[in-house]
Coordinates of C-alpha atoms in Angstrom, one line a residue:
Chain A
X10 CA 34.3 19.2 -83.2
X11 CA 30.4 19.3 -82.0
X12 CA 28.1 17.3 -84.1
X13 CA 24.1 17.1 -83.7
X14 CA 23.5 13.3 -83.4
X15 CA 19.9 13.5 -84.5
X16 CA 18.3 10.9 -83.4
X17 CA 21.4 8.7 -82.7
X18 CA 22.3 10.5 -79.4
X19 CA 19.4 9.1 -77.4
X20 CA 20.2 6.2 -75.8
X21 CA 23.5 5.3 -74.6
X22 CA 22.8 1.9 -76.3
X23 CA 22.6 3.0 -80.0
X24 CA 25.2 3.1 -82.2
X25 CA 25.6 6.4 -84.9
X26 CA 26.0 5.0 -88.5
X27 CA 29.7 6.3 -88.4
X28 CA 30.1 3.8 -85.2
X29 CA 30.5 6.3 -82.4
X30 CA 28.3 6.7 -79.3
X31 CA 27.2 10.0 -78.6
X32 CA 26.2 9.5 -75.3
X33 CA 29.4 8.7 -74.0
X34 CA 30.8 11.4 -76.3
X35 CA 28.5 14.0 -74.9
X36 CA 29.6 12.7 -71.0
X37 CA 33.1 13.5 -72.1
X38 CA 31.8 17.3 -72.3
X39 CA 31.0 17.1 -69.0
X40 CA 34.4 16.6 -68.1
X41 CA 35.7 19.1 -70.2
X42 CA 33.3 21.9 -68.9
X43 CA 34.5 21.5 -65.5
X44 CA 38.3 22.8 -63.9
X45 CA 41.7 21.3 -65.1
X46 CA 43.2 18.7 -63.6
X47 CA 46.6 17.5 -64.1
X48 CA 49.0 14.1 -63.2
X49 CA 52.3 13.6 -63.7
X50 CA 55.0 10.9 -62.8
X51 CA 58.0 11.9 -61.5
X52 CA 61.4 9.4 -60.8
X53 CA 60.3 9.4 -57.3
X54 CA 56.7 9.4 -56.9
X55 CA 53.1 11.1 -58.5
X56 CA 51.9 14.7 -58.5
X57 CA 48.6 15.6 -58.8
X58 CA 46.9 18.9 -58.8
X59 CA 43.3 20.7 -59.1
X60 CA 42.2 23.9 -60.7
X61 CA 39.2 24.2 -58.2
X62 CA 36.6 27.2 -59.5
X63 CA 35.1 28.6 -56.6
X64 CA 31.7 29.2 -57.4
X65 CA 31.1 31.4 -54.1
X66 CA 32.9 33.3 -51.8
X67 CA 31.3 31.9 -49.2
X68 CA 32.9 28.7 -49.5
X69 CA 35.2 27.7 -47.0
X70 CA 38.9 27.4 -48.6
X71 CA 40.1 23.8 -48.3
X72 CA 37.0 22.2 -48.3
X73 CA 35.6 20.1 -51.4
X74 CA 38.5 18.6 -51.7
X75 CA 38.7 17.0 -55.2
X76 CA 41.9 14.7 -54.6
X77 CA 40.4 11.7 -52.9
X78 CA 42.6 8.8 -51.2
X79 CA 41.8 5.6 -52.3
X80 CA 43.9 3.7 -50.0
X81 CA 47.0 4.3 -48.3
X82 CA 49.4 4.3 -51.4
X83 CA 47.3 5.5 -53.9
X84 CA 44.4 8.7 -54.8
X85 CA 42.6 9.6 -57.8
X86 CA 41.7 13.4 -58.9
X87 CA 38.2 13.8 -60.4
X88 CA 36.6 16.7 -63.1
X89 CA 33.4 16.9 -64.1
X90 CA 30.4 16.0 -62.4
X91 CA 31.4 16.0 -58.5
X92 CA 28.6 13.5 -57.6
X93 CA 29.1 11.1 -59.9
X94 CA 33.1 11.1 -59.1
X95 CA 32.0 10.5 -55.2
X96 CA 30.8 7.1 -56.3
X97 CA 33.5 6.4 -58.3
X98 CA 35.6 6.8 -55.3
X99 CA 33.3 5.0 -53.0
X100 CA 33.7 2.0 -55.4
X101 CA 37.6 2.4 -56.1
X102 CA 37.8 2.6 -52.5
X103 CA 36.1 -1.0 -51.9
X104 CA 37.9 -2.0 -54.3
X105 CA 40.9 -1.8 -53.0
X106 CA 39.5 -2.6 -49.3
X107 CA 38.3 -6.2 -50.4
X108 CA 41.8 -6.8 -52.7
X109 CA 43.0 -6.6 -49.2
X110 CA 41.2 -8.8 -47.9
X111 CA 41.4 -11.8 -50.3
X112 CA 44.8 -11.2 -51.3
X113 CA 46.5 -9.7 -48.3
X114 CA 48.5 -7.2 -50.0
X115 CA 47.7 -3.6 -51.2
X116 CA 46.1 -3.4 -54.4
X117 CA 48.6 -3.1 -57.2
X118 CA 47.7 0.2 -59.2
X119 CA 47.0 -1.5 -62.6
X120 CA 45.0 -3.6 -60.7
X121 CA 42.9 -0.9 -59.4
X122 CA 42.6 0.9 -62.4
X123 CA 41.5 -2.0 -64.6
X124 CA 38.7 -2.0 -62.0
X125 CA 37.6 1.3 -61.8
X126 CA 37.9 0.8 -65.7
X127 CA 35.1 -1.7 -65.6
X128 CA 32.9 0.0 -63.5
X129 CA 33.0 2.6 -65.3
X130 CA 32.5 1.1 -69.2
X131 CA 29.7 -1.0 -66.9
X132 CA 27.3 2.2 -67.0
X133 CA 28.3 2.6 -70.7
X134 CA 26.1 -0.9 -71.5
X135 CA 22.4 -0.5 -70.2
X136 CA 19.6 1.8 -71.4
X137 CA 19.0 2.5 -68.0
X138 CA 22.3 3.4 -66.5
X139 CA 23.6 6.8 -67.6
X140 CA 27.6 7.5 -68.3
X141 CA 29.5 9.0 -65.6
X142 CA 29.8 12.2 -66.4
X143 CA 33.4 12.6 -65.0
X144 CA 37.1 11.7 -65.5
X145 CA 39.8 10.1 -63.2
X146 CA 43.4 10.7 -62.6
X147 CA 44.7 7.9 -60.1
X148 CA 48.0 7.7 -59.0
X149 CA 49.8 5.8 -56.9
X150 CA 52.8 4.2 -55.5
X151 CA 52.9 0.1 -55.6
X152 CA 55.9 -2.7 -55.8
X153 CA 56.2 -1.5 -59.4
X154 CA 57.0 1.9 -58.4
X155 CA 54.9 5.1 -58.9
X156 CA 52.0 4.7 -61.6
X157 CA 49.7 7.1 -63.1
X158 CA 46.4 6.1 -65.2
X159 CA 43.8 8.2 -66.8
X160 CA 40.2 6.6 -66.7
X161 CA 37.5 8.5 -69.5
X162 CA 33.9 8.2 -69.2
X163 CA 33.5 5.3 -71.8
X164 CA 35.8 3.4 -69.4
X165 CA 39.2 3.4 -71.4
X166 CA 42.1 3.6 -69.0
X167 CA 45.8 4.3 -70.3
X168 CA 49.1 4.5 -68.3
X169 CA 50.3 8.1 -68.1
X170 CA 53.7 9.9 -67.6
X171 CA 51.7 12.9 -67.7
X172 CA 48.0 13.3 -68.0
X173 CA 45.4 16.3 -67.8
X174 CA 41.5 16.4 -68.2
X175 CA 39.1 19.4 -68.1
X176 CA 38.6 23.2 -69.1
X177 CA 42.1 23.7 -70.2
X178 CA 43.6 20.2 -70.9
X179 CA 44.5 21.2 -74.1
X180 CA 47.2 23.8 -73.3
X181 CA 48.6 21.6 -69.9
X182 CA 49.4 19.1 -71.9
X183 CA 51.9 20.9 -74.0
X184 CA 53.1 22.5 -71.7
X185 CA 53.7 18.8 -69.6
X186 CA 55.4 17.9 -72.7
X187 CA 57.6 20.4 -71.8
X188 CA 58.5 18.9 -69.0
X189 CA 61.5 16.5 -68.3
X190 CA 59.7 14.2 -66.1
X191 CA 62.5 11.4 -65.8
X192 CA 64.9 13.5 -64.0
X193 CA 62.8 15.4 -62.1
X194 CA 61.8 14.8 -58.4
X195 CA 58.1 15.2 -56.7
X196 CA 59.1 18.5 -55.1
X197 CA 60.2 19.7 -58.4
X198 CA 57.2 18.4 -60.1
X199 CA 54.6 20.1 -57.2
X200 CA 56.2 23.7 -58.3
X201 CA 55.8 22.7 -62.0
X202 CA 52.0 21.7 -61.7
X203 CA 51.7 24.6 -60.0
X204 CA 52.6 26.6 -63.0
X205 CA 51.0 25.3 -65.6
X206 CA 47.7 25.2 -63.4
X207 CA 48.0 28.9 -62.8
X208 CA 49.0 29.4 -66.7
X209 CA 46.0 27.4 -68.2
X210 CA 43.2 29.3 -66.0
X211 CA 41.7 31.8 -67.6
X212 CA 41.0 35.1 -66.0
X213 CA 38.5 35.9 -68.1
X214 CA 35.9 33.4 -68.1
X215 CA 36.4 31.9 -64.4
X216 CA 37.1 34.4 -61.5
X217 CA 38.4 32.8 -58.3
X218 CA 39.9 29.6 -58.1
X219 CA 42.0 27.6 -55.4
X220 CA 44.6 25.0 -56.3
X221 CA 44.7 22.2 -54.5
X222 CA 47.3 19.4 -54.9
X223 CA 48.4 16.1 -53.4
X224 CA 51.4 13.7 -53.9
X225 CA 52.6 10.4 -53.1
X226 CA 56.0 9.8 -53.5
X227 CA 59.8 8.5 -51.9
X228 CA 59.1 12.0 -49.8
X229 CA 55.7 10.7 -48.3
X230 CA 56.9 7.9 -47.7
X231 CA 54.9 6.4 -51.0
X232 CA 51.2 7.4 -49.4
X233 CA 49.1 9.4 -50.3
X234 CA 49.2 12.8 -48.7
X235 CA 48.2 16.5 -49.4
X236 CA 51.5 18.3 -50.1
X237 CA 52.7 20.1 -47.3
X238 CA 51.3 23.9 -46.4
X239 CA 54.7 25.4 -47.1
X240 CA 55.5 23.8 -50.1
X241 CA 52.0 24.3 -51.2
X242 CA 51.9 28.2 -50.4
X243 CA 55.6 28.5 -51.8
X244 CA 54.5 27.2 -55.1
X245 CA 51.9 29.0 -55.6
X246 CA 53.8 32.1 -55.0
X247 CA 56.4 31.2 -57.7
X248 CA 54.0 30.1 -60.4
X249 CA 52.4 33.9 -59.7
X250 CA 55.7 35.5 -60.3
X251 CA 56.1 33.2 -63.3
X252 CA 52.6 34.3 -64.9
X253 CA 53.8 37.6 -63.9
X254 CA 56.5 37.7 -66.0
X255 CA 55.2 36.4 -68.6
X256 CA 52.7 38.8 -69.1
X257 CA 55.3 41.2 -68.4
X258 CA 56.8 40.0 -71.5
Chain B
X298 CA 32.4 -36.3 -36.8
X299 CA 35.0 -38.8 -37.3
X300 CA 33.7 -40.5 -34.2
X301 CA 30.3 -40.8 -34.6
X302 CA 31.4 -42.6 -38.1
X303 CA 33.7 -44.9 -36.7
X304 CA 30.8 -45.2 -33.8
X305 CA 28.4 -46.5 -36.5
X306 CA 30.8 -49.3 -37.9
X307 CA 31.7 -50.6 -35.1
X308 CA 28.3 -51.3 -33.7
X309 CA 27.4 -52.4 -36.3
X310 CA 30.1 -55.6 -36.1
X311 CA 30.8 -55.6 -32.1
X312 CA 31.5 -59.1 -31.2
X313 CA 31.0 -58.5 -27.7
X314 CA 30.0 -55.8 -25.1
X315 CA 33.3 -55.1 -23.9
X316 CA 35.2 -55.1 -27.0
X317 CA 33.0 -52.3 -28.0
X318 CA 33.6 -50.0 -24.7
X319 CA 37.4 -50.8 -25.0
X320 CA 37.4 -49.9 -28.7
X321 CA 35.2 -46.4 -27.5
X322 CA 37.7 -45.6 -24.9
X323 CA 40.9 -46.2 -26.9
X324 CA 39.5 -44.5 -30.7
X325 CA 38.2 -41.3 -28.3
X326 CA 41.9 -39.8 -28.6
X327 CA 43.4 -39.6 -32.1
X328 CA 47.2 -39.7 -31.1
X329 CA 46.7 -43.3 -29.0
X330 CA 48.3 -46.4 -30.8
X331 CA 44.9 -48.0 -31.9
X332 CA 44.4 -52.0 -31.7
X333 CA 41.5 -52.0 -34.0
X334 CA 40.3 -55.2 -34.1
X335 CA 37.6 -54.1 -36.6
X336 CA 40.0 -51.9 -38.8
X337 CA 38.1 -50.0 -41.2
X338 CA 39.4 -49.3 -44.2
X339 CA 36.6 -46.6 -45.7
X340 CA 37.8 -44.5 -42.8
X341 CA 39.0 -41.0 -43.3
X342 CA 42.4 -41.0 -44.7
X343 CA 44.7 -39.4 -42.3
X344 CA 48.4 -38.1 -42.8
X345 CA 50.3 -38.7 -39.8
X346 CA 53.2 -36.6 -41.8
X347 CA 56.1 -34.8 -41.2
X348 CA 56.2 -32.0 -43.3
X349 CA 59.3 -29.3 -43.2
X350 CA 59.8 -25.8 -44.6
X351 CA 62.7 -24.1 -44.7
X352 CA 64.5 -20.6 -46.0
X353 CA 67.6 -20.6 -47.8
X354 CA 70.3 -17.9 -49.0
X355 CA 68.4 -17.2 -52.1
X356 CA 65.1 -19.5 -51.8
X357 CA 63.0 -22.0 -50.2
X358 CA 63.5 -26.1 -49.4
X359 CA 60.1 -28.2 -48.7
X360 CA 60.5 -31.5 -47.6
X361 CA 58.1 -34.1 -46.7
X362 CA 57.6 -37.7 -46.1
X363 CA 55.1 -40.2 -48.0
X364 CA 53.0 -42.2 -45.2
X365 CA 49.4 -41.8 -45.6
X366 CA 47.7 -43.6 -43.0
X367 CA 44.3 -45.7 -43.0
X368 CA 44.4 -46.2 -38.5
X369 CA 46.9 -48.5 -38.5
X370 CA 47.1 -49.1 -42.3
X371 CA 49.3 -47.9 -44.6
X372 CA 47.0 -46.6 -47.1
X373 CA 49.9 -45.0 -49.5
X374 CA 53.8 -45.2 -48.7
X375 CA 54.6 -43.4 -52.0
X376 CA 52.5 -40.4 -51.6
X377 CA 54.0 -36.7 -53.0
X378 CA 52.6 -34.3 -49.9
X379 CA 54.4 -31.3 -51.9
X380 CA 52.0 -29.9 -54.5
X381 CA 51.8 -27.1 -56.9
X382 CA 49.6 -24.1 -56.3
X383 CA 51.8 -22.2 -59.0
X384 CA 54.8 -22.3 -60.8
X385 CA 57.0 -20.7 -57.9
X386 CA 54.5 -21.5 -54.7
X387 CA 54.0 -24.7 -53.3
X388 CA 52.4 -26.4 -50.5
X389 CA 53.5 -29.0 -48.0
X390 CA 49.9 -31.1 -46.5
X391 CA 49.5 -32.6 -43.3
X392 CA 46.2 -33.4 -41.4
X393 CA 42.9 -35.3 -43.5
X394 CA 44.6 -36.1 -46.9
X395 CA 40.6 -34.7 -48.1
X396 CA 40.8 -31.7 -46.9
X397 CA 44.1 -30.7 -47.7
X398 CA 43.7 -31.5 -51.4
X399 CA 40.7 -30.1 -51.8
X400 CA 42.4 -26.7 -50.3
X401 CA 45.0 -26.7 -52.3
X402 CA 42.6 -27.2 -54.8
X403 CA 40.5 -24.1 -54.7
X404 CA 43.7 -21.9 -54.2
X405 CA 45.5 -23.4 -57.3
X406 CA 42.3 -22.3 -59.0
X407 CA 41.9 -18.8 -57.5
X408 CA 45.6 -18.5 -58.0
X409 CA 45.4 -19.4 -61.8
X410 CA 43.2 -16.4 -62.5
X411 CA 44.5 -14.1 -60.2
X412 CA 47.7 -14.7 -62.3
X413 CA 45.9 -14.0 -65.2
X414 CA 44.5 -10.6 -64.0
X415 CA 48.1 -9.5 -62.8
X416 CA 49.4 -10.6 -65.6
X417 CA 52.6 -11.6 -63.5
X418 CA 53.3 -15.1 -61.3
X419 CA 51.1 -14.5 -58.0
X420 CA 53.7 -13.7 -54.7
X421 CA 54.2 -16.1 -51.8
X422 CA 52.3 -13.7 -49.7
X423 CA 49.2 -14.3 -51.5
X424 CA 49.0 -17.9 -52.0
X425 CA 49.5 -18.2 -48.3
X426 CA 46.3 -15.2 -47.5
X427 CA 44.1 -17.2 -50.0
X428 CA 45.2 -20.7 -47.9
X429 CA 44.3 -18.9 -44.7
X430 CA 41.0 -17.6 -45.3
X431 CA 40.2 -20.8 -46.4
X432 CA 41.4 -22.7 -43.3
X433 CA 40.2 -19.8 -41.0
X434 CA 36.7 -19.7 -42.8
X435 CA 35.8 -23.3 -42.6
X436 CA 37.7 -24.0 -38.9
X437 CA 34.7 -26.0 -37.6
X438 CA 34.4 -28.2 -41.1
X439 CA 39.0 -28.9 -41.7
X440 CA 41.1 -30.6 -40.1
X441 CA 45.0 -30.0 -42.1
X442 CA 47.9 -28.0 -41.1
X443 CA 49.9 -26.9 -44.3
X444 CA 52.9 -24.9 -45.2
X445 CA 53.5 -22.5 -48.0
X446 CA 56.3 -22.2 -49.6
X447 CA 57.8 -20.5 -53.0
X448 CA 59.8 -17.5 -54.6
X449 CA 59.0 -14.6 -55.7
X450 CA 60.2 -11.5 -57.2
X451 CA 59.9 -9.4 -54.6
X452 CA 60.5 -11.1 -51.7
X453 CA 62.9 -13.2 -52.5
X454 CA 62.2 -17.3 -50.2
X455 CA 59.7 -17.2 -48.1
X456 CA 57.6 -20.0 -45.8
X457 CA 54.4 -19.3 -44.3
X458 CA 53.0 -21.4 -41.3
X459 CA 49.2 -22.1 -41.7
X460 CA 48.8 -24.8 -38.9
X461 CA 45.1 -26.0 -37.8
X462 CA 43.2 -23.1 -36.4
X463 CA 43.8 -20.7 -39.6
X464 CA 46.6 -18.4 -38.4
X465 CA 49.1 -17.6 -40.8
X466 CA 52.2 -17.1 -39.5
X467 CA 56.0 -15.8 -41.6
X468 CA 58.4 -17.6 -40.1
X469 CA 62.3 -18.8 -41.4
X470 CA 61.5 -22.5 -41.3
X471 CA 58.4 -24.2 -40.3
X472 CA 57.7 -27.4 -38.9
X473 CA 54.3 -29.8 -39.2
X474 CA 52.7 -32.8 -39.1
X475 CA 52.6 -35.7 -36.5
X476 CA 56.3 -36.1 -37.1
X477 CA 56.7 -32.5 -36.4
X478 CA 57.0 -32.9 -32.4
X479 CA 59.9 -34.7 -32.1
X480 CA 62.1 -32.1 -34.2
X481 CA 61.6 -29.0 -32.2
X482 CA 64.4 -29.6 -30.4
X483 CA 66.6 -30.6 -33.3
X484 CA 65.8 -27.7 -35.1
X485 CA 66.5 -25.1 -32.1
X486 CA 70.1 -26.5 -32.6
X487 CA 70.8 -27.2 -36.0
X488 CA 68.7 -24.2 -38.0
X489 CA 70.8 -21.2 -39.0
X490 CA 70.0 -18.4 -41.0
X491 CA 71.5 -17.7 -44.2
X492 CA 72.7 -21.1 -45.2
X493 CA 73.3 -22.8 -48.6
X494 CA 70.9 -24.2 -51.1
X495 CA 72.8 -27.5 -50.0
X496 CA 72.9 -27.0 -46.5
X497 CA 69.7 -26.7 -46.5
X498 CA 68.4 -29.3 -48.0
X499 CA 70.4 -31.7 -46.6
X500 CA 68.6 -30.5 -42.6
X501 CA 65.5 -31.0 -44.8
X502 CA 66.4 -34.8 -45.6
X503 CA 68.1 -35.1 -42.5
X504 CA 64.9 -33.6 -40.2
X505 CA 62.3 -35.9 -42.1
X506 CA 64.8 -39.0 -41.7
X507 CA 64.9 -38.4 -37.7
X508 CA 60.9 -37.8 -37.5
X509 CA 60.5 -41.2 -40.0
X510 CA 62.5 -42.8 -37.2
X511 CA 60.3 -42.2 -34.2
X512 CA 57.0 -41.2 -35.4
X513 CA 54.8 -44.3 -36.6
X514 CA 53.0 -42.3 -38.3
X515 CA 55.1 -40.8 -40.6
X516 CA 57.4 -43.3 -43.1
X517 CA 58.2 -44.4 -46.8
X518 CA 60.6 -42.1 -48.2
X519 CA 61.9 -38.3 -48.4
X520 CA 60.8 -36.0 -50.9
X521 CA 62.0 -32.3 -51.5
X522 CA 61.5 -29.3 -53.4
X523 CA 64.0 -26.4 -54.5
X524 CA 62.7 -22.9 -55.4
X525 CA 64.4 -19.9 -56.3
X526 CA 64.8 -17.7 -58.8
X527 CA 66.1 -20.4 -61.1
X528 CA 62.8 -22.7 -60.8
X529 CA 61.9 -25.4 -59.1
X530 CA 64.0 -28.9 -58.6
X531 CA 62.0 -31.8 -57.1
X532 CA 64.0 -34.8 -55.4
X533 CA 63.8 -38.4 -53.8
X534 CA 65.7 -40.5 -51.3
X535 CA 64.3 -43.9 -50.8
X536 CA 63.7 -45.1 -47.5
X537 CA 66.4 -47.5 -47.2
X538 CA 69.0 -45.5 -48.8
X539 CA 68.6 -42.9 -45.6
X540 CA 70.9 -42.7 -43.1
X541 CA 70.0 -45.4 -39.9
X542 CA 70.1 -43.6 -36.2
X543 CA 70.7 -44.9 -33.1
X544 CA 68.9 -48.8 -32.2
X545 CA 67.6 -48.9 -36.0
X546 CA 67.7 -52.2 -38.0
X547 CA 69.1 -52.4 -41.5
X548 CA 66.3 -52.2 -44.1
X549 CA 65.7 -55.2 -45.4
X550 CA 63.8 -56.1 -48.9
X551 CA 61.9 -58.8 -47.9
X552 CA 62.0 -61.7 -45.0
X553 CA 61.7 -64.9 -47.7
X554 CA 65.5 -63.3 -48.9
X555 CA 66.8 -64.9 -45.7
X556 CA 65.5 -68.3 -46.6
X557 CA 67.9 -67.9 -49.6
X558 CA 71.0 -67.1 -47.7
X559 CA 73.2 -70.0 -46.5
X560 CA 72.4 -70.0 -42.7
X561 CA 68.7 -69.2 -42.6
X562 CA 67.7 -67.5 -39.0
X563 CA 64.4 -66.8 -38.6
X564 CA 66.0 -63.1 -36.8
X565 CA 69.2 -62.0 -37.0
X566 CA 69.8 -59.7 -34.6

């Protein structure tokens, strides 16, 4: 999977003779190094959830929050480099702001995805400008109905029913395939994502970690809001009795 | 600014001292009947108007007259004051006959690509923001009241109110123009909610008829729009085919067909 550019990997404006860009390919790295995060769309709204690694214990839990609102019906979930995400969502979030303004509605989520899209590809096309090193899952909840898009760092976006990026991407995605998304409802879905997230972290490698999700949905009354302490703490507990039993197998 | 124009001309072919102060006094208020000796006819075209929106079971009827008025001159008794800003918006003009085309202008244009963007036909709701800033933006520079009207898919009919200052206002019918003022009352009695596409249209024709009649600045003939889910239906009544109200005259084509009838009277009352 890992090829040496040599000499084709310097500049985020050369082309490789096969026709790939290295820089952007080596930004998608990034992303992968960094904690899973995963989408999905339910009939009734989004769920999105974190796999944060704590890198010290002396972090307060429930801070760095990594599930950013971008305006009242919609958020976006960032891995990789936290920095460069923070401008994404400063830009997302002005966005949306001056949509508003002109328009006088809230931004539809297409809408807002095609434009974090841009940005995005925009530091993809000057010498000078470096990739963002991080990738988005934005959800949201418009006129259309509850929509979820995946934006990578060379700026593709792609409509979801179920989307993951990071460390363990890989195994979350079969196991959202797993999932019957169409029938089920966001509360359903919150206990599912908080399976999979405690299935695809691995003990091994990464210690500590703190899952941290966030919905919008019929529920929340389609804006964005951190899913409620109970709910939260009660799925947690059932995806550790899931893991539990299946090591027990 | 309009004044300081009209100040210029009429300087510039006063016939005596007088005249000129009388002229002053009478052109200082817009709404006065003016007895412009010195009409001039490069001034700014104004629509006296009466322009009417209402909201139907199912969509929207615009209506409007077709006087566009030099002063006293007639400069167009034909004009279409309903235009297009999309296929399901449209917008009904009253005020300077400028400066309403040229905002309906720039939002048919921002309206065009945002449709392109969304990929969908643009919502009521929107044509009427992108109006708004433009009226609210440029206060001090415009001078045109305008009503927004269309369908769309998720709201179903709707009319918005943008009248002279820049506020935009949702409202279930709406009311403009010169003409405008002597329906308020009418309307109070005869709107209801929920009516007919027919019903509706014929209080539009019927509204714009009764304004015709006792504004002088509003005249020529009726002209309507129909939108709903279905598309869009444009219709004409001709002056004279509109029903007369109370003290008004038969229409009649012209004065030299009375020469031709057997007992010409100079005025049949």
């Amino acid at each position: 999977m890992s090829s040496i550019g040599t000499g084709y990997d310097l500049s985020v404006t050369t082309f490789s003779p096969d026709g790939r860009v290295f820089q952007i390919e080596y930004a998608a790295k990034a992303v992968d190094n960094s904690g899973t995060v995963i989408g999905i769309k339910c009939k009734d709204g989004i769920v999105m959830g974190v796999e944060k690694l704590i890198a010290s214990k002396m972090m307060l839990p429930g801070s760095n929050r990594r599930i950013h609102s971008v305006h009242r019906h919609s958020g976006m979930a960032v891995a990789g480099l936290a920095a460069d995400g923070r401008q994404i969502v400063a830009r997302a979030k002005s966005e949306a702001t001056n949509y508003q303004s002109v328009y006088g509605e809230p931004i539809p989520v297409k809408e807002l995805a095609e434009r974090v899209a841009s940005y995005v590809h925009l530091c993809t096309l000057y010498w000078w400008l470096r990739p963002f090193g991080c990738g988005i899952i934005l959800g949201g909840y418009d006129r259309d109905g509850p929509q979820l898009y995946m934006v990578e760092p060379s700026g593709i976006s792609y409509r979801y029913f179920g989307a993951a990026i990071g460390k363990g991407k890989q195994a979350a995605k079969t196991e959202i395939e797993k999932l019957k998304l169409s029938e089920m409802t966001c509360r359903e879905g919150v206990f599912e994502v908080a399976k999979i997230i405690y299935k695809v972290h691995d003990e091994a490698k990464d210690k500590a970690f703190e899952l941290e999700m966030s919905w919008v949905c019929d529920e929340s009354k389609q804006q964005l809001r951190k899913v409620p302490d109970d709910l939260l703490e009660e799925s947690k507990a059932a995806a550790r009795t899931a893991l539990e039993e299946m090591d027990a197998d | 600014m309009k004044t300081e124009r009209k100040l210029e001309k009429q300087a510039r072919t006063v016939r005596s001292g007088y005249l000129y102060i009388l002229s002053l006094a009478l052109s200082a208020s817009r709404d006065t009947a003016k007895m412009d000796l010195n009409m001039d006819s490069n001034a700014p075209h104004s629509m006296g108007t009466t322009i009417i929106g209402v909201t139907y079971n199912g969509g929207v009827v615009l209506g409007a007259d077709s006087r566009t008025s030099t002063g006293m001159y007639v400069a167009n008794r034909a004009s279409d004051k309903i235009t297009q800003l999309t296929d399901n918006v449209y917008v009904c003009r009253s005020g300077s006959a400028a400066d309403s085309q040229v905002v309906s202008d720039y939002v048919r244009y921002f309206l065009h690509q945002h449709t392109i963007q969304l990929g969908q036909p643009a919502t009521v709701k929107v044509a009427a923001n992108l109006i708004r800033l433009l009226s609210y933006n440029n206060k001090n520079m415009l001078e045109t009241g305008l009503i927004v009207g269309g369908w769309d898919k998720y709201e179903g009919g709707k009319i918005f109110g943008i009248p002279l200052g820049g506020t935009l206002i949702e409202q279930p019918f709406a009311i403009g123009g010169s003409g405008s003022s002597y329906l308020y009352g009418f309307f109070d009695q005869a709107w209801k909610e929920g009516m007919t596409k027919d019903e509706a249209e014929q209080l539009v024709v019927k509204a714009v008829s009764l304004a015709i009649a006792r504004d002088g600045a509003s005249g020529g003939v009726v002209r309507t729009v129909v939108i709903n889910s279905e598309g869009v239906t444009r219709n004409f009544y001709p002056g004279d085919k509109l029903q007369l109200w109370h003290e008004e005259l038969e229409p009649q084509n012209s004065l030299l067909d009375i020469l031709n009838s057997p007992t010409p009277e100079p005025m049949n009352i």
